[in-house]
Short mmCIF file of C-alpha atoms in Angstrom, two decimals:
data_model
loop_
_atom_site.label_atom_id
_atom_site.label_comp_id
_atom_site.label_asym_id
_atom_site.label_seq_id
_atom_site.Cartn_x
_atom_site.Cartn_y
_atom_site.Cartn_z
CA TRP W 1 -43.71 -2.51 7.70
CA PHE W 2 -47.47 -2.34 6.52
CA PHE W 3 -47.21 0.77 4.91
CA GLU W 4 -43.83 0.78 4.04
CA THR W 5 -44.28 -2.42 2.00
CA PHE W 6 -47.71 -1.88 0.66
CA VAL W 7 -47.40 1.52 -0.01
CA LEU W 8 -44.32 3.53 -0.16
CA LYS W 9 -42.05 0.47 -1.66
CA GLY W 10 -41.70 0.60 -5.63
CA ARG W 11 -42.33 4.82 -4.92
CA PRO W 12 -39.20 7.22 -6.97
CA GLY W 13 -36.67 8.17 -4.43
CA HIS W 14 -37.81 5.57 -1.60
CA ARG W 15 -34.68 3.08 0.04
CA PRO W 16 -35.81 0.56 2.67
CA HIS W 17 -35.04 1.66 5.75
CA HIS W 18 -33.75 -1.70 6.70
CA PRO W 19 -33.28 -4.59 4.18
CA ALA W 20 -33.79 -6.80 6.68
CA TYR W 21 -37.09 -5.67 7.82
CA GLU W 22 -38.63 -7.03 5.27
CA VAL W 23 -38.40 -10.58 6.41
CA LEU W 24 -38.40 -9.83 10.00
CA PHE W 25 -42.10 -8.06 10.29
CA ASN W 26 -43.66 -9.88 7.21
CA SER W 27 -45.93 -11.77 9.53
CA TYR W 28 -47.34 -14.10 6.87
CA TYR W 29 -47.55 -12.79 3.42
CA ASN W 30 -46.13 -15.25 0.82
CA ALA W 31 -46.65 -12.90 -2.07
CA VAL W 32 -44.27 -10.61 -0.54
CA GLY W 33 -41.61 -13.50 0.47
CA GLU W 34 -39.83 -14.87 3.14
CA GLN W 35 -40.68 -14.26 6.91
CA PHE W 36 -38.72 -15.67 9.83
CA PRO W 37 -39.82 -18.37 11.18
CA ARG W 38 -42.78 -18.21 13.65
CA PRO W 39 -41.52 -20.42 16.41
CA ARG W 40 -38.84 -18.57 16.73
CA ARG W 41 -40.19 -15.10 16.78
CA GLY W 42 -40.26 -14.82 20.69
CA LEU W 43 -36.51 -15.10 20.94
CA LEU W 44 -36.16 -12.14 19.38
CA THR W 45 -34.69 -9.13 21.40
CA ARG W 46 -33.17 -6.76 18.59
CA PRO W 47 -34.35 -4.32 16.73
CA THR W 48 -34.42 -2.06 20.17
CA VAL W 49 -38.21 -0.51 20.75
CA ALA W 50 -35.85 3.11 20.61
CA GLU W 51 -34.87 1.48 16.90
CA ILE W 52 -38.25 0.52 15.98
CA TRP W 53 -40.15 3.94 17.30
CA ARG W 54 -37.48 4.97 14.22
CA TYR W 55 -38.68 2.56 11.61
CA ARG W 56 -41.87 4.09 12.35
CA GLU W 57 -41.04 8.06 12.51
CA VAL W 58 -39.68 7.24 9.25
CA VAL W 59 -42.04 5.44 7.83
CA ASP W 60 -44.84 7.80 9.66
CA ALA W 61 -43.13 10.60 8.11
CA GLN W 62 -43.18 9.56 4.02
CA ILE W 63 -46.94 8.42 4.50
CA GLY W 64 -47.78 11.81 5.57
CA GLU W 65 -45.34 13.92 2.94
CA LEU W 66 -47.45 11.40 0.03
CA LEU W 67 -50.81 12.03 1.68
CA ALA W 68 -49.95 15.69 1.67
CA GLY W 69 -49.74 15.62 -2.65
CA THR W 70 -52.35 14.44 -4.80
CA VAL W 71 -53.17 10.52 -3.79
CA ASP W 72 -55.04 8.24 -6.24
CA THR W 73 -57.56 6.27 -4.96
CA ARG W 74 -55.99 2.50 -4.37
CA THR W 75 -53.42 3.76 -2.44
CA LEU W 76 -55.79 6.14 -0.02
CA ALA W 77 -57.55 2.66 0.54
CA VAL W 78 -54.17 0.72 1.07
CA VAL W 79 -53.52 3.33 3.84
CA GLU W 80 -57.04 3.05 5.45
CA LEU W 81 -57.01 -0.86 5.45
CA GLY W 82 -52.91 -0.26 7.06
CA LEU W 83 -54.79 2.14 9.79
CA HIS W 84 -57.26 -0.69 10.74
CA HIS W 85 -55.09 -3.82 10.42
CA GLU W 86 -52.65 -1.13 12.98
CA GLN W 87 -55.66 -1.23 15.54
CA GLN W 88 -55.83 -5.04 15.07
CA HIS W 89 -52.31 -5.72 16.31
CA GLN W 90 -52.42 -2.75 19.04
CA GLU W 91 -55.03 -5.26 20.26
CA LEU W 92 -53.50 -8.27 19.45
CA MET W 93 -50.03 -6.37 21.74
CA LEU W 94 -52.00 -5.94 24.49
CA THR W 95 -53.36 -9.71 24.70
CA ASP W 96 -49.92 -10.99 24.16
CA LEU W 97 -48.25 -8.50 26.96
CA LYS W 98 -50.97 -10.00 28.91
CA HIS W 99 -49.98 -13.73 27.73
CA ALA W 100 -46.09 -13.38 28.12
CA PHE W 101 -46.67 -11.52 32.20
CA ALA W 102 -48.94 -14.07 32.94
CA GLN W 103 -46.11 -16.82 32.56
CA ASN W 104 -43.99 -15.27 35.65
CA PRO W 105 -44.55 -16.03 38.70
CA LEU W 106 -44.45 -12.54 39.90
CA ALA W 107 -47.53 -12.09 38.21
CA PRO W 108 -46.17 -7.72 37.19
CA ALA W 109 -48.99 -5.52 36.27
CA TYR W 110 -48.82 -3.47 32.91
CA ARG W 111 -50.38 -0.94 34.76
CA ASP W 112 -52.08 -1.14 38.25
CA ASP W 113 -53.66 2.52 39.08
CA ARG W 114 -57.02 2.19 39.08
CA PRO W 115 -58.64 -0.46 42.16
CA GLN W 116 -60.82 -2.75 41.12
CA THR W 117 -65.02 -1.62 41.51
CA SER W 118 -68.02 -4.13 40.75
CA GLN W 119 -71.47 -4.12 40.49
CA ALA W 120 -74.00 -6.96 40.86
CA SER W 121 -74.86 -7.84 37.47
CA PRO W 122 -78.44 -9.08 35.56
CA PRO W 123 -80.39 -12.02 35.83
CA LEU W 124 -80.04 -13.54 32.85
CA ALA W 125 -83.13 -13.29 30.43
CA PHE W 126 -83.45 -14.40 26.68
CA VAL W 127 -84.76 -11.55 24.06
CA PRO W 128 -86.68 -13.06 20.99
CA HIS W 129 -86.32 -13.30 17.58
CA ALA W 130 -88.98 -14.11 14.95
CA GLY W 131 -86.30 -15.16 12.16
CA GLY W 132 -87.12 -14.98 9.01
CA VAL W 133 -85.08 -13.71 5.79
CA VAL W 134 -82.37 -10.57 6.56
CA GLU W 135 -79.48 -8.95 5.26
CA VAL W 136 -76.38 -9.38 6.50
CA GLY W 137 -73.23 -8.32 5.83
CA HIS W 138 -71.24 -4.52 5.17
CA ALA W 139 -73.88 -1.96 3.45
CA GLY W 140 -70.87 -0.31 1.77
CA ARG W 141 -71.09 3.06 3.57
CA GLY W 142 -67.80 3.30 5.17
CA PHE W 143 -65.07 1.31 6.20
CA ALA W 144 -64.85 -3.05 6.07
CA PHE W 145 -62.69 -5.62 5.64
CA ASP W 146 -63.50 -8.06 2.85
CA ASN W 147 -64.93 -10.86 4.42
CA GLU W 148 -67.67 -8.70 5.58
CA GLY W 149 -69.08 -8.96 2.30
CA PRO W 150 -71.00 -8.94 0.17
CA ARG W 151 -74.19 -8.22 1.35
CA HIS W 152 -76.92 -11.00 0.72
CA GLU W 153 -79.47 -12.03 2.04
CA THR W 154 -79.92 -15.47 4.92
CA LEU W 155 -82.77 -17.48 6.47
CA LEU W 156 -82.75 -17.19 10.45
CA ALA W 157 -85.31 -19.37 12.41
CA PRO W 158 -87.07 -18.08 14.59
CA PHE W 159 -84.23 -17.30 17.84
CA ALA W 160 -83.44 -15.90 21.78
CA LEU W 161 -80.40 -14.39 22.56
CA GLY W 162 -78.82 -13.83 25.86
CA SER W 163 -79.33 -10.24 27.20
CA ARG W 164 -76.14 -10.26 28.54
CA LEU W 165 -72.56 -12.10 28.52
CA THR W 166 -72.01 -15.12 31.10
CA THR W 167 -70.57 -14.01 34.05
CA ALA W 168 -67.51 -16.03 36.12
CA GLY W 169 -70.37 -16.78 38.54
CA ASP W 170 -72.10 -18.73 36.07
CA TYR W 171 -69.46 -20.10 34.31
CA LEU W 172 -68.12 -20.94 38.08
CA ALA W 173 -71.49 -23.24 39.11
CA PHE W 174 -70.85 -24.94 35.54
CA ILE W 175 -67.19 -25.52 36.73
CA GLU W 176 -68.30 -26.33 40.62
CA ASP W 177 -70.76 -29.13 38.77
CA ASP W 178 -67.75 -31.44 37.47
CA GLY W 179 -68.35 -29.37 33.42
CA TYR W 180 -64.39 -30.07 32.60
CA ARG W 181 -65.20 -33.65 34.01
CA ARG W 182 -67.85 -34.73 32.10
CA PRO W 183 -67.55 -36.25 28.51
CA GLU W 184 -71.23 -35.93 27.62
CA LEU W 185 -70.67 -31.91 27.44
CA TRP W 186 -67.47 -31.71 24.88
CA LEU W 187 -67.27 -31.91 21.36
CA SER W 188 -64.97 -34.84 20.75
CA GLU W 189 -61.81 -32.74 19.62
CA GLY W 190 -62.44 -30.42 22.74
CA TRP W 191 -62.48 -33.22 25.24
CA ALA W 192 -59.31 -34.60 23.12
CA PHE W 193 -57.90 -30.55 24.10
CA LEU W 194 -59.09 -30.80 27.63
CA GLU W 195 -56.77 -34.38 28.48
CA ARG W 196 -53.96 -32.88 25.94
CA GLU W 197 -54.03 -29.38 27.62
CA ALA W 198 -55.15 -30.56 31.27
CA VAL W 199 -57.27 -27.66 31.40
CA ARG W 200 -59.39 -27.42 34.40
CA ALA W 201 -60.57 -24.07 34.64
CA PRO W 202 -60.16 -20.70 32.14
CA LEU W 203 -56.77 -19.18 31.23
CA TYR W 204 -55.87 -17.03 33.84
CA TRP W 205 -58.04 -18.43 36.66
CA SER W 206 -56.33 -20.23 39.67
CA LYS W 207 -57.29 -21.60 42.98
CA ALA W 208 -56.75 -19.62 46.09
CA GLY W 209 -57.67 -21.45 49.28
CA ASP W 210 -61.23 -22.03 48.75
CA GLY W 211 -61.94 -19.56 46.05
CA TRP W 212 -60.43 -18.28 42.78
CA GLU W 213 -58.05 -15.89 41.90
CA LEU W 214 -57.14 -14.73 38.24
CA PHE W 215 -54.34 -12.85 36.37
CA THR W 216 -55.32 -9.49 34.60
CA LEU W 217 -53.72 -6.38 32.58
CA ARG W 218 -53.49 -5.21 36.31
CA GLY W 219 -51.79 -7.71 38.39
CA GLN W 220 -52.96 -10.98 40.61
CA ARG W 221 -56.52 -10.10 41.73
CA PRO W 222 -59.47 -12.33 43.90
CA LEU W 223 -62.53 -12.95 40.46
CA ASP W 224 -65.36 -11.26 40.34
CA PRO W 225 -68.60 -13.39 39.65
CA HIS W 226 -70.50 -10.40 38.36
CA GLU W 227 -67.92 -9.79 35.76
CA PRO W 228 -68.31 -12.03 31.43
CA VAL W 229 -65.67 -14.74 32.06
CA THR W 230 -63.62 -14.05 29.32
CA HIS W 231 -60.36 -16.10 28.02
CA VAL W 232 -62.07 -19.35 27.13
CA SER W 233 -62.06 -21.91 24.40
CA TYR W 234 -64.53 -22.34 21.36
CA TYR W 235 -64.43 -26.01 23.27
CA GLU W 236 -65.63 -24.16 26.71
CA ALA W 237 -68.16 -22.29 25.68
CA ASP W 238 -69.71 -24.89 23.55
CA ALA W 239 -69.52 -27.20 26.73
CA PHE W 240 -71.10 -24.46 28.58
CA ALA W 241 -73.96 -23.62 26.49
CA ARG W 242 -74.62 -27.02 26.23
CA TRP W 243 -74.83 -27.80 30.09
CA ALA W 244 -76.54 -24.44 30.82
CA GLY W 245 -79.56 -25.98 28.14
CA ALA W 246 -78.68 -23.31 25.20
CA ARG W 247 -76.30 -23.23 22.23
CA LEU W 248 -73.97 -20.94 21.07
CA PRO W 249 -75.69 -17.99 19.19
CA ARG W 250 -74.66 -18.07 14.94
CA GLU W 251 -72.77 -15.31 13.72
CA HIS W 252 -76.02 -13.52 12.03
CA GLU W 253 -77.90 -14.02 14.68
CA LEU W 254 -75.96 -11.62 16.58
CA GLU W 255 -75.83 -8.98 13.96
CA VAL W 256 -79.04 -8.73 13.19
CA MET W 257 -79.66 -8.03 17.32
CA THR W 258 -76.78 -5.93 17.25
CA ARG W 259 -77.29 -3.80 14.18
CA PRO W 260 -79.11 -1.19 15.55
CA LEU W 261 -77.63 -1.09 18.44
CA PRO W 262 -75.39 2.29 19.34
CA VAL W 263 -71.48 0.92 19.22
CA ALA W 264 -70.95 1.55 22.66
CA GLY W 265 -69.44 0.01 26.29
CA ASN W 266 -66.52 -1.20 27.54
CA PHE W 267 -63.20 -0.54 25.00
CA LEU W 268 -60.13 -0.03 24.90
CA ASP W 269 -60.88 4.25 25.08
CA SER W 270 -62.52 3.15 29.08
CA ASP W 271 -59.00 2.09 30.27
CA ALA W 272 -60.37 -0.41 32.06
CA LEU W 273 -58.18 -2.92 30.58
CA HIS W 274 -60.62 -5.88 31.66
CA PRO W 275 -64.21 -6.56 31.39
CA ARG W 276 -66.52 -4.96 33.33
CA PRO W 277 -70.59 -6.15 34.68
CA ALA W 278 -73.42 -5.69 32.74
CA GLY W 279 -75.55 -2.81 34.17
CA HIS W 280 -79.40 -3.09 35.22
CA SER W 281 -81.74 -2.88 32.52
CA ASP W 282 -85.35 -3.84 31.60
CA GLY W 283 -83.99 -7.35 30.03
CA ALA W 284 -82.85 -5.52 26.77
CA ILE W 285 -79.15 -7.12 25.15
CA GLN W 286 -76.16 -5.48 27.04
CA GLN W 287 -72.84 -5.98 26.14
CA ALA W 288 -73.17 -5.97 22.24
CA PHE W 289 -69.84 -4.72 22.02
CA GLY W 290 -66.85 -4.51 23.68
CA ASP W 291 -66.12 -6.42 26.90
CA CYS W 292 -64.60 -9.90 25.03
CA TRP W 293 -64.86 -11.40 21.98
CA THR W 294 -67.90 -13.22 21.80
CA TRP W 295 -67.24 -16.84 20.12
CA THR W 296 -70.12 -18.17 17.60
CA MET W 297 -71.15 -21.81 16.44
CA SER W 298 -70.67 -20.16 12.99
CA PRO W 299 -67.52 -21.54 10.82
CA TYR W 300 -65.44 -18.63 9.50
CA THR W 301 -66.70 -19.21 5.57
CA PRO W 302 -66.57 -16.87 2.56
CA TYR W 303 -69.86 -14.77 2.34
CA PRO W 304 -71.90 -15.92 -1.09
CA GLY W 305 -69.79 -13.96 -3.57
CA PHE W 306 -66.79 -13.23 -2.28
CA ARG W 307 -63.36 -12.76 -3.63
CA ALA W 308 -60.14 -12.17 -2.60
CA PRO W 309 -58.25 -9.14 -3.60
CA GLU W 310 -55.58 -10.07 -6.20
CA GLY W 311 -51.96 -9.56 -5.18
CA ALA W 312 -50.30 -9.83 -1.84
CA LEU W 313 -53.27 -7.50 0.41
CA GLY W 314 -55.86 -10.96 -1.04
CA GLU W 315 -54.13 -12.97 1.82
CA TYR W 316 -55.02 -10.32 4.67
CA ASN W 317 -58.30 -12.94 5.28
CA GLY W 318 -58.99 -14.75 2.62
CA LYS W 319 -56.75 -17.94 3.30
CA PHE W 320 -57.80 -18.05 6.57
CA MET W 321 -60.64 -19.30 5.81
CA CYS W 322 -60.38 -22.79 7.13
CA ASN W 323 -60.90 -24.73 10.79
CA GLN W 324 -62.23 -21.48 12.60
CA HIS W 325 -64.47 -19.92 14.03
CA VAL W 326 -66.09 -16.20 14.06
CA LEU W 327 -66.43 -14.30 17.13
CA ARG W 328 -68.38 -10.91 16.99
CA GLY W 329 -68.67 -7.56 19.25
CA GLY W 330 -65.18 -6.83 19.80
CA SER W 331 -63.60 -6.53 24.00
CA CYS W 332 -62.29 -4.49 26.55
CA VAL W 333 -59.02 -3.69 24.66
CA SER W 334 -60.54 -3.12 20.94
CA PRO W 335 -60.58 0.69 19.86
CA ALA W 336 -64.34 1.71 20.22
CA SER W 337 -63.63 3.13 16.01
CA HIS W 338 -62.50 -0.35 14.81
CA LEU W 339 -65.73 -2.37 16.00
CA ARG W 340 -69.47 -2.54 13.85
CA ALA W 341 -72.41 -5.26 13.79
CA THR W 342 -70.74 -6.92 10.52
CA TYR W 343 -66.99 -7.14 12.05
CA ARG W 344 -66.18 -10.56 12.04
CA ASN W 345 -63.22 -11.66 14.11
CA PHE W 346 -61.78 -15.63 13.70
CA PHE W 347 -60.40 -17.85 15.71
CA PRO W 348 -58.70 -21.78 15.76
CA ALA W 349 -61.81 -23.26 18.19
CA SER W 350 -58.63 -23.89 20.99
CA ALA W 351 -57.30 -20.20 20.94
CA ARG W 352 -57.57 -19.02 24.50
CA TRP W 353 -55.28 -16.26 24.77
CA GLN W 354 -57.82 -13.06 23.89
CA PHE W 355 -60.42 -11.81 25.30
CA SER W 356 -63.39 -14.31 24.42
CA GLY W 357 -66.36 -14.54 26.36
CA ILE W 358 -69.95 -16.54 25.84
CA ARG W 359 -73.59 -15.27 25.19
CA LEU W 360 -75.95 -17.74 24.84
CA ALA W 361 -78.92 -18.25 22.14
CA LYS W 362 -81.80 -20.51 21.82
CA ASP W 363 -84.24 -21.77 19.52
CA ALA W 364 -87.66 -20.25 19.87
#
């Protein structure tokens, strides 16, 4: 839909593949036109999978023909944006599938061809940074979304960052210390969220005798205390950090600490489809990328000098810069080629269906 709407539409000889698709697959672009009501989208059973594949094949072929000729710079930029946009939706499809399968009492597996493996996670250490005036944001080399710039200076106070992601075992200690029943640990909105939604553990966790199980893309299995905790809201991440005598990192603390590191880790490419325990290290930063998106305490707001592009594509990021928090680092279902240290994901504080996790930070 993105490529047909923003690249092919209006070109000589182009005819819409199906006139209803413009409305049906318009997720949020008001400038494009009408959208199918969001609360009813999950009820749609047509077009069929075969029809969708046919739509994709037709559009792919037309884009291929276009790119085989002489193409202007703006069109190439829109195609590149569309490819990265598709990577986002591939990740979202997996998290949506997981959420849908988790509602089924049969706990069906998306994939069940790999046994569960584990290893002991290393002790948590805190890696210091002197702070100071630092440059943040995308430097202009290679692709980036518009919300990653402009590059600018910001001041960081001295801080220390947790050497690994918070584990399920770490989080279980919070639960066993009545963390979900202690209002002094929670933001006011977070406490109201707990009461309203009856939340007492991360999403997909369930009691099993004296222990815990969790639902994964590979089905139901025992909780591994060494793997990163995931599917927690910002409220839960913030309460845990407070309980642990720490805080959540600011987005630019993560950026300056991860920028020198290679984009390596547990991604969609590894086919694990689930976070893995950190390996042993000398206390250096681990799990900087992949496994699960890291909540930050930073609100999702525009950088100084940010200007949304004109037209419908300007709706892509800018209009969502309200009442959301930034997450960094990517997840176990993010393509490795999609990520970089400046990447800014964002979700509302109550979101739990994404692979969202916790890294602690402290003021130095």
